[in-house]
């Protein structure tokens, strides 16, 4: 009995499945429907190489594709064609595919250009630069450099003499322009001799003063300087009591100015800044009745040399010490202004003490 029930249930299950297939239209014996086909889409340019394109591929109908072209130098974009028909003038746009293949072509026009060539005549005479393709109106730099044994003569442009300058600028015009650098052979050239070395010559520049140690300079003595270059020289400080006479090279006076530009020689050079001592001011005796004149204990008027501050009849270091002490103590009431004010500036200070010492040293 149970076996009969199981058979009946199996038949019912199979029957319900067939009914469901019939309702959905599903037929397990039929092959699956094919997928939608992908159709080719090509993107090129004319003339070839005028630009770069993107967007090519294989697509199903209804796909949105970005089509784009980018111009290269010396080309101007004109328009698109689709399957041979003019389509649009935008460099980039979106296209929705359909059930047909598509062939896009970016159409370009070539810009007018200037083609420049540069050569030398004879060919072994040197080298020339500036060749290339240029936009109309642009500036072309044309240069040439000669080899040893040749002298540059002139440029020709398309067979006509153009310029005698080795380096020149040319404004590009449409067409091909042929520049030729013409050289002449140097008959004095001896190829058996070694070429002169190309180097910068440096020499030492020595600076000194006469007498020695009187002044300071704006640069260190004995440093190297490139030959045939100008060097700025300047005296930056002069000791008191000396007057500048001038710059000398040997016994030859170069200039009386403290500052000047010296053209460096190809050998070491020594420049001397010469000085002379400033002549002392003449000593003035005191006139009777001068209120600043020192008096003797007995009331007799005495005459003393200027600088003899302590009035001992001698100008020496002790007089300078008296002046320094008066300056440091800020009390000059105990000394004579007429004797101590050596530079006659109305003030007793260190410069007066230095002047007294100089007088003492000259007398030694």
XYZ file of C-alpha atoms in Angstrom, residues 156-361:
206
model
C 73.821 83.162 -47.051
C 70.034 82.688 -47.118
C 68.766 80.691 -50.070
C 72.001 81.450 -51.919
C 72.084 85.201 -51.246
C 74.465 86.968 -48.823
C 72.401 87.632 -45.697
C 74.558 88.685 -42.712
C 78.121 88.906 -41.424
C 77.123 88.282 -37.793
C 77.820 84.785 -36.488
C 74.704 84.839 -34.286
C 71.502 86.223 -35.724
C 67.718 86.255 -35.244
C 65.330 85.509 -38.093
C 61.536 85.954 -38.215
C 59.983 82.818 -39.700
C 58.002 83.089 -42.947
C 56.231 80.333 -44.849
C 58.416 78.004 -46.838
C 61.839 76.368 -46.582
C 64.774 78.629 -45.699
C 68.353 77.415 -46.128
C 71.044 79.166 -44.096
C 74.690 78.488 -44.935
C 77.600 79.712 -42.781
C 80.461 80.486 -45.164
C 84.023 80.180 -43.818
C 87.433 81.014 -45.235
C 90.486 78.871 -44.585
C 93.095 80.562 -42.396
C 96.399 80.381 -44.357
C 98.394 81.142 -41.180
C 97.075 78.084 -39.395
C 99.666 75.376 -38.750
C 97.935 72.079 -37.896
C 101.213 70.635 -36.583
C 101.267 73.136 -33.697
C 99.354 72.264 -30.516
C 96.263 74.307 -29.871
C 96.529 77.059 -27.294
C 94.988 75.991 -24.011
C 91.688 77.607 -23.169
C 92.059 78.771 -19.585
C 91.591 81.776 -17.351
C 94.846 83.465 -16.304
C 94.989 84.604 -12.682
C 97.619 86.844 -11.093
C 98.265 88.069 -7.574
C 97.495 91.676 -6.632
C 99.601 93.020 -3.761
C 98.586 96.181 -1.886
C 100.857 98.167 0.428
C 101.241 101.641 1.920
C 104.272 103.887 2.136
C 105.093 104.436 4.972
C 103.969 100.926 5.953
C 100.869 100.465 8.092
C 99.448 103.937 7.453
C 96.131 102.777 5.962
C 93.766 99.855 5.366
C 92.304 98.582 2.076
C 88.975 97.132 0.940
C 90.585 93.838 -0.150
C 93.295 91.522 1.119
C 96.769 91.931 -0.345
C 98.135 88.993 -2.359
C 94.798 87.494 -3.497
C 94.344 86.105 -7.026
C 92.479 88.156 -9.639
C 91.418 87.184 -13.165
C 93.699 88.870 -15.663
C 92.191 91.549 -17.901
C 89.407 92.156 -15.347
C 88.797 95.389 -13.443
C 89.301 95.372 -9.662
C 87.647 97.996 -7.431
C 90.226 99.392 -4.968
C 89.530 101.712 -2.069
C 91.421 103.038 0.970
C 89.122 102.433 3.931
C 91.089 104.121 6.734
C 94.083 106.483 7.167
C 96.071 107.106 10.329
C 95.880 110.615 11.740
C 98.677 112.931 10.776
C 99.127 111.751 7.169
C 97.980 113.060 3.808
C 97.295 110.768 0.825
C 99.483 111.409 -2.212
C 98.196 108.793 -4.678
C 98.304 105.202 -5.938
C 101.609 104.192 -7.525
C 102.774 101.181 -9.523
C 106.504 101.347 -9.101
C 107.368 105.029 -9.541
C 104.451 105.707 -11.882
C 101.470 107.610 -10.462
C 98.242 105.802 -11.409
C 95.676 108.098 -9.767
C 95.363 110.639 -6.975
C 91.919 109.324 -6.037
C 91.582 107.073 -3.006
C 89.120 104.852 -4.954
C 89.572 103.603 -8.522
C 89.232 100.538 -10.799
C 92.488 98.780 -11.674
C 92.774 96.640 -14.835
C 94.530 93.466 -13.678
C 97.619 92.471 -15.649
C 98.674 89.007 -16.790
C 101.462 88.995 -14.214
C 101.541 89.726 -10.495
C 101.144 93.422 -9.673
C 102.036 95.549 -6.633
C 100.245 98.831 -5.969
C 101.432 101.314 -3.344
C 99.357 103.948 -1.593
C 101.800 106.734 -0.759
C 101.393 109.215 2.096
C 103.277 112.115 3.650
C 103.112 113.445 7.164
C 100.835 116.361 7.739
C 103.085 119.359 8.521
C 102.596 120.601 12.104
C 100.985 123.952 12.655
C 103.440 126.715 13.540
C 103.760 127.341 17.258
C 102.303 130.654 18.365
C 103.788 132.499 21.377
C 101.355 133.968 23.836
C 100.686 137.688 23.721
C 100.813 139.649 26.959
C 97.399 140.275 28.349
C 96.009 136.927 27.093
C 93.723 135.812 29.947
C 94.542 132.168 29.175
C 98.302 132.795 29.506
C 99.821 131.085 32.552
C 101.502 133.336 35.102
C 104.577 132.756 37.200
C 104.444 132.843 40.972
C 106.022 136.256 40.923
C 103.441 137.594 38.499
C 105.909 137.853 35.583
C 104.477 136.842 32.191
C 106.068 133.682 30.773
C 105.983 132.366 27.193
C 105.564 128.563 26.656
C 105.462 126.376 23.550
C 102.114 124.979 22.513
C 101.986 121.433 23.819
C 104.087 122.188 26.914
C 101.036 121.645 29.087
C 102.930 121.280 32.363
C 105.029 124.326 31.449
C 108.352 122.681 32.179
C 109.908 123.982 28.975
C 109.856 120.566 27.282
C 107.173 118.848 25.143
C 107.163 115.165 26.053
C 104.983 112.245 27.160
C 104.220 113.859 30.532
C 102.370 116.657 28.746
C 100.228 114.075 26.899
C 99.526 112.343 30.253
C 98.317 115.641 31.751
C 95.928 116.089 28.804
C 94.632 112.499 29.087
C 94.038 112.872 32.847
C 92.171 116.113 32.267
C 90.033 114.460 29.585
C 89.242 111.386 31.689
C 88.399 113.439 34.813
C 86.318 115.818 32.706
C 88.117 118.686 34.435
C 90.308 120.916 32.293
C 90.279 123.904 34.614
C 93.821 123.247 35.827
C 95.468 123.384 32.372
C 95.750 126.062 29.702
C 93.417 125.648 26.720
C 95.881 127.560 24.556
C 98.681 125.090 25.391
C 96.671 121.856 25.325
C 94.206 122.381 22.429
C 96.596 121.185 19.719
C 94.043 121.006 16.871
C 92.375 124.297 17.859
C 88.893 122.787 17.959
C 88.091 124.370 21.321
C 88.012 120.981 23.098
C 90.724 119.193 25.046
C 90.545 115.450 24.290
C 92.561 112.382 23.229
C 93.371 113.778 19.764
C 95.314 116.594 21.440
C 97.303 114.038 23.472
C 98.121 112.112 20.267
C 99.336 115.321 18.592
C 101.649 116.034 21.549
C 103.090 112.506 21.340
C 103.716 112.931 17.580
C 105.656 116.155 18.266
C 107.679 114.343 20.916
C 108.488 111.420 18.586
